[in-house]
Amino acid sequence: MAHDIRIVTETQLREVVTLDLTVIDIIEEAFAALASDTVIMPPILSMDLPMVNGEVDVKTAYIPGFDGFAIKVSPGFFDNPNVGLPSLNGLMILFSAQTGLVRAVFLDNGYLTDIRTAAAGAVAAWHLAPARVETAGVIGTGVQARLQMQAAHLVRPFTRLLVNGRDPAKAQSCAEDLRAALGIEVQVCPEAETLVRESQLVVTTTPARTPLIMADWLHPGLHITAMGADQSGKNEIDPRALEAADLYVCDRVSQCAVAGELEAARAAGLMPQTPPELGQIITGAAKGRRSPQDITICDLTGTGAQDTAIASHVAKTLGAAGTAITV
Amino acid sequence: MAHDIRIVTETQLREVVTLDLTVIDIIEEAFAALASDTVIMPPILSMDLPMVNGEVDVKTAYIPGFDGFAIKVSPGFFDNPNVGLPSLNGLMILFSAQTGLVRAVFLDNGYLTDIRTAAAGAVAAWHLAPARVETAGVIGTGVQARLQMQAAHLVRPFTRLLVNGRDPAKAQSCAEDLRAALGIEVQVCPEAETLVRESQLVVTTTPARTPLIMADWLHPGLHITAMGADQSGKNEIDPRALEAADLYVCDRVSQCAVAGELEAARAAGLMPQTPPELGQIITGAAKGRRSPQDITICDLTGTGAQDTAIASHVAKTLGAAGTAITV
């Protein structure tokens, strides 16, 4: 029984899906589903390739009620910039949830991952940041630094933004891009401590392996989203900060414990209890922020549920985009 | 930097690659590489979907010296035949081993898996079966029953073949197909015991969860390849047969222990030692058959190394087949 498989390139996908409130709603829905215990999300397949300075991750999740499920392959080859190629690439495959047949192949080079990752940051900010955010801060100066701030601004329209990064030129470039994108005051902030102390919402977007934010910089009315750590050994937040916060929330506890901020905290003998997950905050199964003065931290490692959600959304909004291959 | 990704359908792949000695050589090479300790092969990502009577497996392996590595997705949705669709589907993606960029997507519906799985059976027969096989037997009557016997016949040109299956009509159909394909005497054999006692080479190709071959049926000069079990709980060979054999060989010990025949044996308190792997027999790192009278068993669960090997081979032999998508 012949059927068509749609092949869609990054360029075509960029015309169909952008980072907006619709995507944020869809990612929120995926997190809510994760709280329901009916989602099936196996551990990430991770292949470390030290001989080529690379790694490959494969994520998936089956969400009941969704027409399809995605399998997402994310290669990261960190010597690629030496030959003029981006480090991150990859694709998503959408399968029918009823028959397992391939429905679409999204040759997105990581674009859909970028979007769904930034959308998760917005979901975290929506549910955990104080209602009023005047100053936001971002640590890191890459694609996610830009997208996280654009996404957060959709749910917390801050009027001032601080950018911190190790490379001053990159920090300047990131600040300029965000000033143009958001139309607000954006400053480079050379000291991470100053950035944290002056912000109500901070997002860390780096591959750091030693903490960038110290526990004694926390202040009442602060929310931090740490989205950089996604592999064992990565660590952006001082483990004592997780203890010191009023609330620490995981996207998925099982992932954060091996690849997120929780790993370093537990290695330090801290945070032995099971933290709540973002989905539980969304559904009300766990309590979120209790007052404007609370200090909250959200740890995002990236879930297959987000991939299934964004791929399903793309399939619905594709129209005639892409190339149909009859199989 | 734009580049092309080749999309190739099952129909196109069937014109390019067939089950022959070249493919068997390539799969042998993959097993030899597995013995070298330089191959990186993470555990299989497996997602069980009981609510739709389905499962999805993802396999991969990085083999040094190969230009690419494959990620293979195998969905099995076992209610599909009710709506006129095959249970097994899926695709393989070939990535550059240097940059991680997607090179090709093989929409093979499991065809390449069928080929590389049968080729592994031939590699096992080549290295482990007695030099002279007059009668071969196959248990099971599906695609693999046919392909395993065609592959084995290329390396052990037996003159008589016995076919055993639960459904007499399917056994008859399988026997007729194999008679036509091989041009030899092929008989349906209603008793598995008779089949085993009369054969020098037996291949089991079923999803059985209770043993099909009993230990007291073993006889000098027998080789058995068990390729059906690939999930926890599947079991084709009496655990005591593994103990009774002169040699039991795994494709990959770590996989056979959780998804192959070794699982049931160890659950029964047998086979506590670490068995040799097929690759070690090929390279000479472990001893294979020592005499024509030895009884040998090979347990094949299917490895990502085979997927990388067959996908790399296909990429080299593609010519102009398929559709080029510029990304």
JSON list of N, CA and C in Angstrom, two decimals, chain B residues 156-180:
[
{"chain": "B", "resi": 156, "resn": "ARG", "atom": "N", "xyz": [27.48, -22.62, 2.81]},
{"chain": "B", "resi": 156, "resn": "ARG", "atom": "CA", "xyz": [27.42, -24.07, 3.05]},
{"chain": "B", "resi": 156, "resn": "ARG", "atom": "C", "xyz": [26.37, -24.63, 2.07]},
{"chain": "B", "resi": 157, "resn": "PRO", "atom": "N", "xyz": [26.79, -25.04, 0.86]},
{"chain": "B", "resi": 157, "resn": "PRO", "atom": "CA", "xyz": [25.83, -25.42, -0.18]},
{"chain": "B", "resi": 157, "resn": "PRO", "atom": "C", "xyz": [25.19, -26.79, 0.08]},
{"chain": "B", "resi": 158, "resn": "PHE", "atom": "N", "xyz": [24.32, -26.81, 1.10]},
{"chain": "B", "resi": 158, "resn": "PHE", "atom": "CA", "xyz": [23.60, -28.05, 1.47]},
{"chain": "B", "resi": 158, "resn": "PHE", "atom": "C", "xyz": [22.68, -28.48, 0.31]},
{"chain": "B", "resi": 159, "resn": "THR", "atom": "N", "xyz": [22.37, -29.77, 0.31]},
{"chain": "B", "resi": 159, "resn": "THR", "atom": "CA", "xyz": [21.56, -30.32, -0.79]},
{"chain": "B", "resi": 159, "resn": "THR", "atom": "C", "xyz": [20.15, -30.66, -0.35]},
{"chain": "B", "resi": 160, "resn": "ARG", "atom": "N", "xyz": [19.89, -30.56, 0.95]},
{"chain": "B", "resi": 160, "resn": "ARG", "atom": "CA", "xyz": [18.56, -30.92, 1.46]},
{"chain": "B", "resi": 160, "resn": "ARG", "atom": "C", "xyz": [18.22, -29.92, 2.56]},
{"chain": "B", "resi": 161, "resn": "LEU", "atom": "N", "xyz": [16.95, -29.50, 2.56]},
{"chain": "B", "resi": 161, "resn": "LEU", "atom": "CA", "xyz": [16.52, -28.47, 3.51]},
{"chain": "B", "resi": 161, "resn": "LEU", "atom": "C", "xyz": [15.19, -28.87, 4.14]},
{"chain": "B", "resi": 162, "resn": "LEU", "atom": "N", "xyz": [15.11, -28.75, 5.46]},
{"chain": "B", "resi": 162, "resn": "LEU", "atom": "CA", "xyz": [13.88, -29.05, 6.20]},
{"chain": "B", "resi": 162, "resn": "LEU", "atom": "C", "xyz": [13.31, -27.75, 6.76]},
{"chain": "B", "resi": 163, "resn": "VAL", "atom": "N", "xyz": [11.99, -27.60, 6.67]},
{"chain": "B", "resi": 163, "resn": "VAL", "atom": "CA", "xyz": [11.31, -26.39, 7.13]},
{"chain": "B", "resi": 163, "resn": "VAL", "atom": "C", "xyz": [10.27, -26.77, 8.18]},
{"chain": "B", "resi": 164, "resn": "ASN", "atom": "N", "xyz": [10.33, -26.12, 9.33]},
{"chain": "B", "resi": 164, "resn": "ASN", "atom": "CA", "xyz": [9.37, -26.39, 10.40]},
{"chain": "B", "resi": 164, "resn": "ASN", "atom": "C", "xyz": [8.69, -25.10, 10.83]},
{"chain": "B", "resi": 165, "resn": "GLY", "atom": "N", "xyz": [7.36, -25.14, 10.95]},
{"chain": "B", "resi": 165, "resn": "GLY", "atom": "CA", "xyz": [6.62, -23.97, 11.44]},
{"chain": "B", "resi": 165, "resn": "GLY", "atom": "C", "xyz": [5.31, -24.42, 12.06]},
{"chain": "B", "resi": 166, "resn": "ARG", "atom": "N", "xyz": [4.73, -23.55, 12.88]},
{"chain": "B", "resi": 166, "resn": "ARG", "atom": "CA", "xyz": [3.48, -23.93, 13.56]},
{"chain": "B", "resi": 166, "resn": "ARG", "atom": "C", "xyz": [2.33, -24.07, 12.59]},
{"chain": "B", "resi": 167, "resn": "ASP", "atom": "N", "xyz": [2.34, -23.21, 11.53]},
{"chain": "B", "resi": 167, "resn": "ASP", "atom": "CA", "xyz": [1.23, -23.19, 10.58]},
{"chain": "B", "resi": 167, "resn": "ASP", "atom": "C", "xyz": [1.62, -24.00, 9.34]},
{"chain": "B", "resi": 168, "resn": "PRO", "atom": "N", "xyz": [0.96, -25.16, 9.11]},
{"chain": "B", "resi": 168, "resn": "PRO", "atom": "CA", "xyz": [1.38, -26.03, 8.00]},
{"chain": "B", "resi": 168, "resn": "PRO", "atom": "C", "xyz": [1.33, -25.33, 6.64]},
{"chain": "B", "resi": 169, "resn": "ALA", "atom": "N", "xyz": [0.35, -24.46, 6.43]},
{"chain": "B", "resi": 169, "resn": "ALA", "atom": "CA", "xyz": [0.23, -23.79, 5.13]},
{"chain": "B", "resi": 169, "resn": "ALA", "atom": "C", "xyz": [1.41, -22.84, 4.92]},
{"chain": "B", "resi": 170, "resn": "LYS", "atom": "N", "xyz": [1.79, -22.13, 5.98]},
{"chain": "B", "resi": 170, "resn": "LYS", "atom": "CA", "xyz": [2.94, -21.22, 5.86]},
{"chain": "B", "resi": 170, "resn": "LYS", "atom": "C", "xyz": [4.23, -22.00, 5.67]},
{"chain": "B", "resi": 171, "resn": "ALA", "atom": "N", "xyz": [4.34, -23.14, 6.34]},
{"chain": "B", "resi": 171, "resn": "ALA", "atom": "CA", "xyz": [5.54, -23.98, 6.18]},
{"chain": "B", "resi": 171, "resn": "ALA", "atom": "C", "xyz": [5.63, -24.46, 4.74]},
{"chain": "B", "resi": 172, "resn": "GLN", "atom": "N", "xyz": [4.49, -24.87, 4.18]},
{"chain": "B", "resi": 172, "resn": "GLN", "atom": "CA", "xyz": [4.45, -25.35, 2.80]},
{"chain": "B", "resi": 172, "resn": "GLN", "atom": "C", "xyz": [4.88, -24.24, 1.85]},
{"chain": "B", "resi": 173, "resn": "SER", "atom": "N", "xyz": [4.34, -23.04, 2.08]},
{"chain": "B", "resi": 173, "resn": "SER", "atom": "CA", "xyz": [4.65, -21.90, 1.21]},
{"chain": "B", "resi": 173, "resn": "SER", "atom": "C", "xyz": [6.14, -21.54, 1.29]},
{"chain": "B", "resi": 174, "resn": "CYS", "atom": "N", "xyz": [6.67, -21.55, 2.52]},
{"chain": "B", "resi": 174, "resn": "CYS", "atom": "CA", "xyz": [8.10, -21.25, 2.71]},
{"chain": "B", "resi": 174, "resn": "CYS", "atom": "C", "xyz": [8.96, -22.30, 2.01]},
{"chain": "B", "resi": 175, "resn": "ALA", "atom": "N", "xyz": [8.56, -23.58, 2.13]},
{"chain": "B", "resi": 175, "resn": "ALA", "atom": "CA", "xyz": [9.32, -24.67, 1.49]},
{"chain": "B", "resi": 175, "resn": "ALA", "atom": "C", "xyz": [9.30, -24.50, -0.03]},
{"chain": "B", "resi": 176, "resn": "GLU", "atom": "N", "xyz": [8.17, -24.14, -0.57]},
{"chain": "B", "resi": 176, "resn": "GLU", "atom": "CA", "xyz": [8.07, -23.97, -2.03]},
{"chain": "B", "resi": 176, "resn": "GLU", "atom": "C", "xyz": [8.96, -22.82, -2.49]},
{"chain": "B", "resi": 177, "resn": "ASP", "atom": "N", "xyz": [8.92, -21.72, -1.75]},
{"chain": "B", "resi": 177, "resn": "ASP", "atom": "CA", "xyz": [9.76, -20.56, -2.12]},
{"chain": "B", "resi": 177, "resn": "ASP", "atom": "C", "xyz": [11.24, -20.93, -2.09]},
{"chain": "B", "resi": 178, "resn": "LEU", "atom": "N", "xyz": [11.63, -21.68, -1.06]},
{"chain": "B", "resi": 178, "resn": "LEU", "atom": "CA", "xyz": [13.05, -22.02, -0.93]},
{"chain": "B", "resi": 178, "resn": "LEU", "atom": "C", "xyz": [13.47, -23.05, -1.98]},
{"chain": "B", "resi": 179, "resn": "ARG", "atom": "N", "xyz": [12.56, -23.95, -2.33]},
{"chain": "B", "resi": 179, "resn": "ARG", "atom": "CA", "xyz": [12.85, -24.92, -3.40]},
{"chain": "B", "resi": 179, "resn": "ARG", "atom": "C", "xyz": [13.12, -24.15, -4.70]},
{"chain": "B", "resi": 180, "resn": "ALA", "atom": "N", "xyz": [12.28, -23.16, -4.96]},
{"chain": "B", "resi": 180, "resn": "ALA", "atom": "CA", "xyz": [12.43, -22.38, -6.20]},
{"chain": "B", "resi": 180, "resn": "ALA", "atom": "C", "xyz": [13.72, -21.55, -6.16]}
]
